[in-house]
Coordinates of C-alpha atoms (C1' of nucleotides) in Angstrom, one line a residue:
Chain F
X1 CA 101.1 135.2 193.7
X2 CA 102.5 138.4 194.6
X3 CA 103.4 137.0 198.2
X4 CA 104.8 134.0 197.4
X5 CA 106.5 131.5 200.3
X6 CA 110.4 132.9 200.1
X7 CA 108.6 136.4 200.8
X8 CA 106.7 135.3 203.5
X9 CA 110.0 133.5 205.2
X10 CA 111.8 136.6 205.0
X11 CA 109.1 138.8 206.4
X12 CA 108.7 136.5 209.6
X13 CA 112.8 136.6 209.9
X14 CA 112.6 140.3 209.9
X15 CA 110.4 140.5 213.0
X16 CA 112.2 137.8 214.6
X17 CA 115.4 139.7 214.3
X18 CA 113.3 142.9 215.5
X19 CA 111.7 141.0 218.1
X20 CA 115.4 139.1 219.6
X21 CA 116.2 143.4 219.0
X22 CA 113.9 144.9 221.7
X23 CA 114.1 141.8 224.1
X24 CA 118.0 142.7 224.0
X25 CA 117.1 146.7 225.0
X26 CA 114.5 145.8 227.8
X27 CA 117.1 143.8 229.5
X28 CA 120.5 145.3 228.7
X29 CA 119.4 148.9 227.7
X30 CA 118.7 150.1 224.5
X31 CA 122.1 150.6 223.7
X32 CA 122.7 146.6 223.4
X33 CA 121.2 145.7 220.4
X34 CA 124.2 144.0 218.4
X35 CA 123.8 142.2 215.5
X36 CA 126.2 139.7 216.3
X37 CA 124.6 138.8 219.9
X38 CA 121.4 138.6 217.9
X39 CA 122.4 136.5 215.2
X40 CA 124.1 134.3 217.9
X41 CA 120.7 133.8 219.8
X42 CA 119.1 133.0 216.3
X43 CA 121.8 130.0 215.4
X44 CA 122.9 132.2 212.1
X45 CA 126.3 133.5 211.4
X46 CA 126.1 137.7 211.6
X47 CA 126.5 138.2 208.3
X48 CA 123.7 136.7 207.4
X49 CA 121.7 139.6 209.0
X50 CA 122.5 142.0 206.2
X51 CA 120.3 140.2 204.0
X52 CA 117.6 141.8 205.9
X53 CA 119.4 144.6 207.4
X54 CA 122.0 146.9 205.2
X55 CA 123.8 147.6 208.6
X56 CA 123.2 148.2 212.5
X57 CA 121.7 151.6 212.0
X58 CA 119.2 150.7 209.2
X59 CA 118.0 148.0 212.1
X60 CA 117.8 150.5 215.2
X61 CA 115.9 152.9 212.4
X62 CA 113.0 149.7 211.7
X63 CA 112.5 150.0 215.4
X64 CA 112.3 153.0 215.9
X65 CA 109.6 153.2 213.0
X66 CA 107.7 150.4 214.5
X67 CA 107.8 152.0 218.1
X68 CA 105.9 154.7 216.1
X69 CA 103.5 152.9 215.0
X70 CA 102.7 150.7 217.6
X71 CA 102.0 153.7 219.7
X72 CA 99.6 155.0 217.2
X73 CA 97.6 151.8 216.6
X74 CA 97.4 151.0 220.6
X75 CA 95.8 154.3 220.8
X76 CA 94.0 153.6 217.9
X77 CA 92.4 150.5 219.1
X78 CA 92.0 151.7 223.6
X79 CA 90.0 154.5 221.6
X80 CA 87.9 152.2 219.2
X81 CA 87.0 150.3 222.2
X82 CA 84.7 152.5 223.5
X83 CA 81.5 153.9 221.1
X84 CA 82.2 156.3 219.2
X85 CA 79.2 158.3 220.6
X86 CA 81.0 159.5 223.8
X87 CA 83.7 161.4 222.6
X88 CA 85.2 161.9 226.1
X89 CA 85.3 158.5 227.2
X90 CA 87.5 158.0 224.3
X91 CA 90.0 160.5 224.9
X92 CA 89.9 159.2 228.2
X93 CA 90.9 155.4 227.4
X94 CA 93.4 157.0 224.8
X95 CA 95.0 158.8 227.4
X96 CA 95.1 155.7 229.8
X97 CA 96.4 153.3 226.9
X98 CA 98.9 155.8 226.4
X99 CA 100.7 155.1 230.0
X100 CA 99.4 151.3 230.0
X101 CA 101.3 151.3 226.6
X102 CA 104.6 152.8 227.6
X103 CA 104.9 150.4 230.9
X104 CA 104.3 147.4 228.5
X105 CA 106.7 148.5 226.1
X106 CA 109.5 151.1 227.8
X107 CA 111.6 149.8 225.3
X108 CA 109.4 151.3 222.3
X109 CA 108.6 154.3 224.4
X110 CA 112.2 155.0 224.9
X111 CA 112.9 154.6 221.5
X112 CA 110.4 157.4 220.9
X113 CA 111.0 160.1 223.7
X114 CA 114.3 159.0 224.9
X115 CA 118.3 159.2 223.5
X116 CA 117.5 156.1 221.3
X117 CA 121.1 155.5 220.3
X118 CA 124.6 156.8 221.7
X119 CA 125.6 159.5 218.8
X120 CA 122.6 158.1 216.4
X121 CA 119.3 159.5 215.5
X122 CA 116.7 158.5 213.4
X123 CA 115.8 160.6 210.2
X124 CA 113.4 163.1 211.0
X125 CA 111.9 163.4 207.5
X126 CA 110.7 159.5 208.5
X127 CA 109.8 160.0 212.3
X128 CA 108.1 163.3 211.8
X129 CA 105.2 162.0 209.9
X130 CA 105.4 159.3 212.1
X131 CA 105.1 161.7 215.3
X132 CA 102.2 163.2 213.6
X133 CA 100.2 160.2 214.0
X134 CA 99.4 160.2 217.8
X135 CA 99.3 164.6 218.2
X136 CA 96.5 164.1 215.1
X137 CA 94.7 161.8 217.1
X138 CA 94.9 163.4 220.6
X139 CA 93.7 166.7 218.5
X140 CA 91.0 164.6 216.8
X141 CA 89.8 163.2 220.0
X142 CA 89.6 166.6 221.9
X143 CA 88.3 168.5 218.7
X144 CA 85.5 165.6 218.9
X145 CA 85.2 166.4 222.6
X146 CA 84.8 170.3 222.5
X147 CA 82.4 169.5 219.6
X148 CA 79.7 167.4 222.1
X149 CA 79.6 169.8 224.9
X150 CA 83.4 170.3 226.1
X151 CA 85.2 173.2 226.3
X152 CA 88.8 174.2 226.4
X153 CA 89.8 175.9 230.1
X154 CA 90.2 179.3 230.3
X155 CA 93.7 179.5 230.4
X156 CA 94.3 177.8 227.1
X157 CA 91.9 180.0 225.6
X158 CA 93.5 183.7 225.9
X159 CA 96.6 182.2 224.4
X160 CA 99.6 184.8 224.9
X161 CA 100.6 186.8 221.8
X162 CA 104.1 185.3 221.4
X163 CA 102.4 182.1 221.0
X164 CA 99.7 182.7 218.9
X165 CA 102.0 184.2 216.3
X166 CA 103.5 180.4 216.0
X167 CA 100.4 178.4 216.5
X168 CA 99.0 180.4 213.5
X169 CA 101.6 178.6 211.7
X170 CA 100.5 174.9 212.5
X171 CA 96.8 174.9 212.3
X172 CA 96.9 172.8 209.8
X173 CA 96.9 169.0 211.5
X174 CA 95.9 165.8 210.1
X175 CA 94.2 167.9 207.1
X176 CA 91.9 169.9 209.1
X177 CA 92.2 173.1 210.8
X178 CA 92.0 173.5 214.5
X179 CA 92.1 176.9 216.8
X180 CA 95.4 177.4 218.7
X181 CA 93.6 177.1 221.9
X182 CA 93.0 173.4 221.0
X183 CA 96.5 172.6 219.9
X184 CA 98.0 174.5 222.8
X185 CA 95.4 172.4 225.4
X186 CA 96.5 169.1 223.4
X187 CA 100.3 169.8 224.1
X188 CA 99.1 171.1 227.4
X189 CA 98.1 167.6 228.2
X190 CA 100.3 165.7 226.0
X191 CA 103.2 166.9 228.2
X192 CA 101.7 166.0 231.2
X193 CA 101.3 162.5 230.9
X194 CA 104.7 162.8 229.1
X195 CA 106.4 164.0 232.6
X196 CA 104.4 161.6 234.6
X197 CA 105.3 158.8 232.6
X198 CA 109.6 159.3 232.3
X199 CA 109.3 159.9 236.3
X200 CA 107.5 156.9 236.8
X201 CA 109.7 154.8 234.0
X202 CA 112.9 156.1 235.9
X203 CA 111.6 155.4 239.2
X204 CA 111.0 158.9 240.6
X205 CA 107.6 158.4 241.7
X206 CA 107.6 155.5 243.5
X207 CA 109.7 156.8 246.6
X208 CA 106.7 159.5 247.0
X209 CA 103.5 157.8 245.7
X210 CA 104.0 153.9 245.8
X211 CA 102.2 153.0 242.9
X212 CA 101.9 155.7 239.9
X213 CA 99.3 154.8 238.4
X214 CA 96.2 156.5 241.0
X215 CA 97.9 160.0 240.5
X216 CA 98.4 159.2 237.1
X217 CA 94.1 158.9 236.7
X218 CA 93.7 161.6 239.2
X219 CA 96.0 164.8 237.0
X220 CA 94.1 163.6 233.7
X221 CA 90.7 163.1 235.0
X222 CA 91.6 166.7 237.0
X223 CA 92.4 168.4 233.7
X224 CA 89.7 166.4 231.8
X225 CA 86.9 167.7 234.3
X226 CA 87.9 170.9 234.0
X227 CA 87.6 171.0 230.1
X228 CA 84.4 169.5 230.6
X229 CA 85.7 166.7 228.7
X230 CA 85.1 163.5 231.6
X231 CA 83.2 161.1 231.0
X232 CA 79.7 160.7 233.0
X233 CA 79.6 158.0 235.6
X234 CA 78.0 154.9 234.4
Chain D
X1 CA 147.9 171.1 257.1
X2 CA 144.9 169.1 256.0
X3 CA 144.7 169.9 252.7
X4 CA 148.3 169.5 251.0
X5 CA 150.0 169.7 247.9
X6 CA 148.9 166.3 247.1
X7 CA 145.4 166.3 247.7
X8 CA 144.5 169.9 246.0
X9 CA 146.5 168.0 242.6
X10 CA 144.4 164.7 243.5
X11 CA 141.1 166.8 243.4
X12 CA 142.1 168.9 240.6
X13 CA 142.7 165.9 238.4
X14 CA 139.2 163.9 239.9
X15 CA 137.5 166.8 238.6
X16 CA 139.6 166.7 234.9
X17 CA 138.2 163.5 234.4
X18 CA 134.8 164.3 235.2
X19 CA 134.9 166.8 233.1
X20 CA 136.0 165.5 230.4
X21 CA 134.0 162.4 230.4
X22 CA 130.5 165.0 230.7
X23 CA 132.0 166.4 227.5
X24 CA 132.7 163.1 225.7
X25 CA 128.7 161.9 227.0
X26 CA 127.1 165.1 225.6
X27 CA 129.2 164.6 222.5
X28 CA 128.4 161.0 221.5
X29 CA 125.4 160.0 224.4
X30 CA 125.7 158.9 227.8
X31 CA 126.9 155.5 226.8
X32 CA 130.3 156.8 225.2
X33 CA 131.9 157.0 228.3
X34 CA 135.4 155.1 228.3
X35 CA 138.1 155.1 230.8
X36 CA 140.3 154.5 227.3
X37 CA 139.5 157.7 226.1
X38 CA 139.5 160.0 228.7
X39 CA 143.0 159.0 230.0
X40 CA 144.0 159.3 226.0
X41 CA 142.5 163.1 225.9
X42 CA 144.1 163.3 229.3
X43 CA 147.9 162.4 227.8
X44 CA 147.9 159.6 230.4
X45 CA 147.4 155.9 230.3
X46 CA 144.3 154.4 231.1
X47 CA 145.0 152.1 234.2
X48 CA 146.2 155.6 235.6
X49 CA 142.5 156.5 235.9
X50 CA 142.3 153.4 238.8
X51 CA 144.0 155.8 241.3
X52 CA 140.7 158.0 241.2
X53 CA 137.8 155.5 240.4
X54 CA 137.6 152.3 241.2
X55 CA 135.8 151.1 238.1
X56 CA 134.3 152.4 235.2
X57 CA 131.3 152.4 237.6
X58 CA 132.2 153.6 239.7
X59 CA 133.0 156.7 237.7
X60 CA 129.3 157.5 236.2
X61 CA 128.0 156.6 240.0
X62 CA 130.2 159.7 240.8
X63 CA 128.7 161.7 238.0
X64 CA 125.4 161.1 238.4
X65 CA 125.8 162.7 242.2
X66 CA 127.1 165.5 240.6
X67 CA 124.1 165.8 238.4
X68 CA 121.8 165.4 241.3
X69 CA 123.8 168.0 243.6
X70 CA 124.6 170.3 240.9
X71 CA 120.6 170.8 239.7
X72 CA 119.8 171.4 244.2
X73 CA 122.6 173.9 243.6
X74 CA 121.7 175.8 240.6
X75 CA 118.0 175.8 242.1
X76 CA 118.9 177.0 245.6
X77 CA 120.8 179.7 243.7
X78 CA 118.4 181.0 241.4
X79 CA 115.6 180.5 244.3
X80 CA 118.0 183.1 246.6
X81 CA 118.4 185.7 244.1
X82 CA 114.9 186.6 245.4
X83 CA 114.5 188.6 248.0
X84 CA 112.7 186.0 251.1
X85 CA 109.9 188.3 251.3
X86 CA 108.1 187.2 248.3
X87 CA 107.9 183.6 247.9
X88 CA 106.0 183.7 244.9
X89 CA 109.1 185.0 242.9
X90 CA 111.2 182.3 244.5
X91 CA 108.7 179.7 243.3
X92 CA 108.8 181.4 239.8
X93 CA 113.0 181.6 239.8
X94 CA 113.1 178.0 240.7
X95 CA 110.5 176.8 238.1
X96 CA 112.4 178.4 235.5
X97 CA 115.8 177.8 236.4
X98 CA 114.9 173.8 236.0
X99 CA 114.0 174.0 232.2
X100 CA 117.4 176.1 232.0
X101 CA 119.4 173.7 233.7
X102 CA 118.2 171.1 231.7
X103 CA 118.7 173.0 228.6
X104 CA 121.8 173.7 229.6
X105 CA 124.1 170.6 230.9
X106 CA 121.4 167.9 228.9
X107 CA 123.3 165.2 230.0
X108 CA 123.3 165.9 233.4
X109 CA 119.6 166.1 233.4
X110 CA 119.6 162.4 231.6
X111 CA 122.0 161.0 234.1
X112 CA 119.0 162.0 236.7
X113 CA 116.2 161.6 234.8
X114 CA 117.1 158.9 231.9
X115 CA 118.1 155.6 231.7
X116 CA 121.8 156.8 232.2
X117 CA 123.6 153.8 231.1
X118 CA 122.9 150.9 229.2
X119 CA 122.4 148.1 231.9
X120 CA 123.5 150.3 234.9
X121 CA 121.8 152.0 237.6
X122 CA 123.3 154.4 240.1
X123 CA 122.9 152.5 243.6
X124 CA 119.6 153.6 245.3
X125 CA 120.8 154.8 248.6
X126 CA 123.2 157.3 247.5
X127 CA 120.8 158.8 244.9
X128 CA 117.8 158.6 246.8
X129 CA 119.0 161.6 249.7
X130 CA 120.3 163.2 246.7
X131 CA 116.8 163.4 244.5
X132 CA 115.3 164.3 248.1
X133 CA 116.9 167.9 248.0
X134 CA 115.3 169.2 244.8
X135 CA 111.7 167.9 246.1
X136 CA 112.3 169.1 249.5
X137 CA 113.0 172.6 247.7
X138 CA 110.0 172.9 245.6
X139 CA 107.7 171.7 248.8
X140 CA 109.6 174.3 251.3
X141 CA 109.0 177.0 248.4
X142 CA 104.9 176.0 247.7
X143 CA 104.9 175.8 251.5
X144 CA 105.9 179.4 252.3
X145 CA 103.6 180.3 249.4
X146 CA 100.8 178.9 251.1
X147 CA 101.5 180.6 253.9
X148 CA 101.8 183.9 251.9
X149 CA 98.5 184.0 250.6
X150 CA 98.9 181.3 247.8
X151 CA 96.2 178.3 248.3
X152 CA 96.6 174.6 246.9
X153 CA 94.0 174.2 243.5
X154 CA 90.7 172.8 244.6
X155 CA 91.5 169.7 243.0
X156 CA 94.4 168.8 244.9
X157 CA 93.1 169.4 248.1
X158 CA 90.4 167.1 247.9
X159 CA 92.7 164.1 247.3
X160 CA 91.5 160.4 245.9
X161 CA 90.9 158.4 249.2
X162 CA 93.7 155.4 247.7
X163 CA 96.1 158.5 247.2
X164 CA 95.3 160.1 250.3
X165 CA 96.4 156.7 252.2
X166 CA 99.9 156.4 250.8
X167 CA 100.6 160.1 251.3
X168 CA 100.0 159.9 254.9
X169 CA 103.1 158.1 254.8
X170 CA 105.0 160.2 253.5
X171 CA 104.0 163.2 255.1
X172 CA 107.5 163.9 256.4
X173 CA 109.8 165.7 254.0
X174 CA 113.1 166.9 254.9
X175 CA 112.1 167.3 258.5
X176 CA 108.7 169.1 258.4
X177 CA 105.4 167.7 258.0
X178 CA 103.3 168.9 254.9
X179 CA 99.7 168.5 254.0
X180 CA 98.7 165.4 251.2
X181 CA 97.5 168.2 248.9
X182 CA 100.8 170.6 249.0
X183 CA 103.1 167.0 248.5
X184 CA 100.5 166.6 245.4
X185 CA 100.4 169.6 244.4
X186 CA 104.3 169.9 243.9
X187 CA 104.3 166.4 242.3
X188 CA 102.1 167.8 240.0
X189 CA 104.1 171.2 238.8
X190 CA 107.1 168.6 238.9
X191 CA 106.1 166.4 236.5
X192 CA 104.4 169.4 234.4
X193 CA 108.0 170.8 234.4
X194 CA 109.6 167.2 233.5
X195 CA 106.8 166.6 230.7
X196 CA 107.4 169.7 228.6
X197 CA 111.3 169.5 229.5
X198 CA 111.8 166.0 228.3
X199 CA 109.6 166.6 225.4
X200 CA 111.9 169.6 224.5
X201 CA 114.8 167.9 224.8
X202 CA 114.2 165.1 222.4
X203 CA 112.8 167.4 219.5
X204 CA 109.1 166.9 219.7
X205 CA 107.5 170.4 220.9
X206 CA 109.9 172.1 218.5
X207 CA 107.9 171.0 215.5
X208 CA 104.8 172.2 216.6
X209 CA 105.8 175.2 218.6
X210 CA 108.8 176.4 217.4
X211 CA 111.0 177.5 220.3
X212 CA 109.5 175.8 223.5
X213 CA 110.0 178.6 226.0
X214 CA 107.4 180.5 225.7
X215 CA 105.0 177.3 226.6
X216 CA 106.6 176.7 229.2
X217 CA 106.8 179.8 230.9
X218 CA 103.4 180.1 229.8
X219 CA 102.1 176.6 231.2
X220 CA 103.9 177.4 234.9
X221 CA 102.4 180.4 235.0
X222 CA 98.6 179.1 234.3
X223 CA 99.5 176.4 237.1
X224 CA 101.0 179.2 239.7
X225 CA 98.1 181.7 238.9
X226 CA 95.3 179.1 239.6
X227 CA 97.4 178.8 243.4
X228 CA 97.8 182.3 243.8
X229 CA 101.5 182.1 243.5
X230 CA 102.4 184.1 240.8
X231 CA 104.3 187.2 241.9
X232 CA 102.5 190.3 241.3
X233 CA 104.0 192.3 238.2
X234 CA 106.5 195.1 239.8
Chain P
dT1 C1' 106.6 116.6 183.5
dG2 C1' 111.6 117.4 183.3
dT3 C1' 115.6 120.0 182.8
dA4 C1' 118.6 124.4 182.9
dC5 C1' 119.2 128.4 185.1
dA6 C1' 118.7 132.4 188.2
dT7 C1' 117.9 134.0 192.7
dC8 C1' 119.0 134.4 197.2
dA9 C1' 119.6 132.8 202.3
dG10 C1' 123.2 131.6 204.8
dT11 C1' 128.5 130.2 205.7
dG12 C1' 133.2 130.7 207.5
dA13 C1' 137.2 133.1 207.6
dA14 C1' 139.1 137.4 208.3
dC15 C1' 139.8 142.6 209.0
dG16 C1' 140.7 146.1 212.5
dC17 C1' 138.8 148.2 216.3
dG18 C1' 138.1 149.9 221.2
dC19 C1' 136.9 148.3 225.4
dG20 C1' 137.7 147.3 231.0
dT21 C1' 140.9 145.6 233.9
dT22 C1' 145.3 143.2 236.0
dC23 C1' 150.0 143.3 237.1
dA24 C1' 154.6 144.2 238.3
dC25 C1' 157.2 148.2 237.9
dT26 C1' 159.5 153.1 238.2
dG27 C1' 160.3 157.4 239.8
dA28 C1' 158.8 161.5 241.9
dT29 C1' 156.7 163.7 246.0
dG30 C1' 156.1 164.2 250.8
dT31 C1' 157.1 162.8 255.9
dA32 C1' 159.7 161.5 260.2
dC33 C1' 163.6 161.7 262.7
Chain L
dT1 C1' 169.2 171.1 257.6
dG2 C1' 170.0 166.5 255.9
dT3 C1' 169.0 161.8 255.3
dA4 C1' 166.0 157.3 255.1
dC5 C1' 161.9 155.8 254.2
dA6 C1' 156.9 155.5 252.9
dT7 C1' 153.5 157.0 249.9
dC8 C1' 151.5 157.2 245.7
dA9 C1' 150.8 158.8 240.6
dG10 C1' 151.6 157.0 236.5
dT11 C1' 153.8 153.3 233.0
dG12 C1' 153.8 149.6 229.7
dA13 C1' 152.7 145.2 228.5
dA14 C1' 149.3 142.0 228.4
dC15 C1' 144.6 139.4 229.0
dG16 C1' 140.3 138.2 226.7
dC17 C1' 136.3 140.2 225.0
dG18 C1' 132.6 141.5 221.6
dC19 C1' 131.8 144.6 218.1
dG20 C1' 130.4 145.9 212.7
dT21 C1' 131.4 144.8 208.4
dT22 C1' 133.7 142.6 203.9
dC23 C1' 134.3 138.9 200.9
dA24 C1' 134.3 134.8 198.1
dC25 C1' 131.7 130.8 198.6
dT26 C1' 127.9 126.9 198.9
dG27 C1' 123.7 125.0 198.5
dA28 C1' 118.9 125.1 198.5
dT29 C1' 114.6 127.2 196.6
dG30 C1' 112.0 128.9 193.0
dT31 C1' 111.2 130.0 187.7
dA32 C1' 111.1 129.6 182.6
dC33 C1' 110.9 126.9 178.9

DNA sequence: TGTACATCAGTGAACGCGCGTTCACTGATGTAC
DNA sequence: TGTACATCAGTGAACGCGCGTTCACTGATGTAC
């Protein structure tokens, strides 16, 4: 009886209050979480947030967490969906999922790679691991890929000095080690879909392309071709 | 006479405000903005602020031109402390002058690239001319590359047929027509340049790679090689 | 099964705060004759 | 060169607002015997 029903209540008010939380940043901007306007919207007097929140900050900090690990478990699951025995296919639908997950949920992905908070930030020794989840995957996923046949592009390969030096440093990912090439290709692409997706979030694209999302498909299956790492036409 | 006594004091103290409130943003985040304190800092009360904006509003709409014009600026500057005759440089200057930019007035880059205030948007048709000079830059600069000797990456030149369509319609920048695959093509170094510069700004490259610049200088240069439009070593 | 007690969710009043904006005004600075 | 007038920067009081957080409390829910 370790989860008894009081335990249970105050789990599903905790996601309530985070859940009344993000609708609050996707329509006023992430800056309008209040606990008062939340506790108003839930019929509850604001103090009565602090029994699940110690104050504002320790609140913003739970989503930032979640935002986290939401991100990791969509990838998680776009990659699952597809058999495990086609290694580029899944880095493919990870890559997809990840800008399918951050026009779903700009609140989360602002959260993440945005100025969360006016003058706050969230502890980096509990982000950090946090952040680890979804490089550790991408670097899984093209570790996987360059093991069935792919292969990292040239450039990434003669890796200037003044980076190698560093890269040495962080080899070490997820428990196992992976060359600098690898890492430096992950970030490569990382950063890529990283630009692609804030331009298209703040409405950059859209005066020049219409709708993002073709050129989105096009740079990563461009980059994924030439790492030998697309998936063959059904 | 057209420029009296009152109007060089009237600019002079527009410009004090601006100033002040870009300090108070980078201090404590793009939402700290108050017409409160800036006329307290100032010495002056606040309704005196309503002979030089309109609104609070009205005040970050101001800004955020700045931001936009400033950037154009800083890149047509660093673009023209290359000699004309050797585009590729120019390119180069201009690539790495963004990242420095950005690194260097943060907020200003948010104001254009992030979500600049919490349930306010700068009105479209003033920032839409103003986003149009740093695009028209890049595409004048990978034009006269092309022209130079430089060539568009195979995989931009044969464009996506549903990409290919919308680009036709926007073929027209600043006055001169440019091929699908140059337009591309400079979407694509932008959004490189936006990707790593975003990530850097938020903290996340610095964990894996230490000081970012390298990468970055790195990454442009893999991407300007592959188009033949890195400047020969002197 | 029934009672005494502990736990804990939520209340209601209050605190001090900074905010944008309005209004009628004062007094200095510039302009026209 | 001197005076009358218009312009305009800045004042001070006031408005109503929503905010985070504290405190002593009530009353329901669960637990131990």
């Amino acid at each position: 009886m370790a989860e008894g029903r009081r335990e249970k209540q105050r789990h599903a008010t905790t996601q309530e209050i985070k859940q009344i939380a993000r609708r609050h940043m996707r329509d006023q901007g992430t800056a309008a979480v209040s606990l008062r306007s939340i506790a108003k919207e839930m019929g509850v007097t604001p103090p009565a947030l602090y029994r699940y929140f110690d104050s504002r900050d320790g609140l913003i900090t739970a989503l930032i967490l979640d935002a986290y690990h939401a991100l990791a478990e969509a990838l998680v699951t776009a990659r699952d969906a597809v058999p495990s025995d086609d290694p580029a296919a899944r880095l493919l639908a990870a890559c997809l999922e990840y800008r399918d997950w951050a026009l779903a949920r700009p609140v989360d992905y602002q959260l993440i790679f945005g100025n969360p908070i006016p003058g706050y930030s969230a502890p980096s020794e509990l982000t950090q691991p946090a952040a680890r989840l979804t490089m550790g995957l991408f670097v899984a996923l093209v570790g996987e890929a360059v093991a069935r046949g792919g292969h990292i592009p040239d450039e990434y390969e003669a890796v200037p000095l003044e980076l190698e030096e560093r890269l040495a440093g962080t080899e070490q990912v997820e428990g196992y080690t992976i060359p600098p090439g690898v890492l430096l290709f992950v970030v490569a692409v990382w950063a890529r879909m990283q630009g692609m997706i804030t331009l298209e979030l703040f409405g950059h694209l859209q005066p020049i392309l219409g709708d993002p999302g073709p050129f989105y498909r096009f740079e990563i299956g461009a980059i994924l071709r030439r790492a030998g790492m697309y998936p063959a036409a059904q």
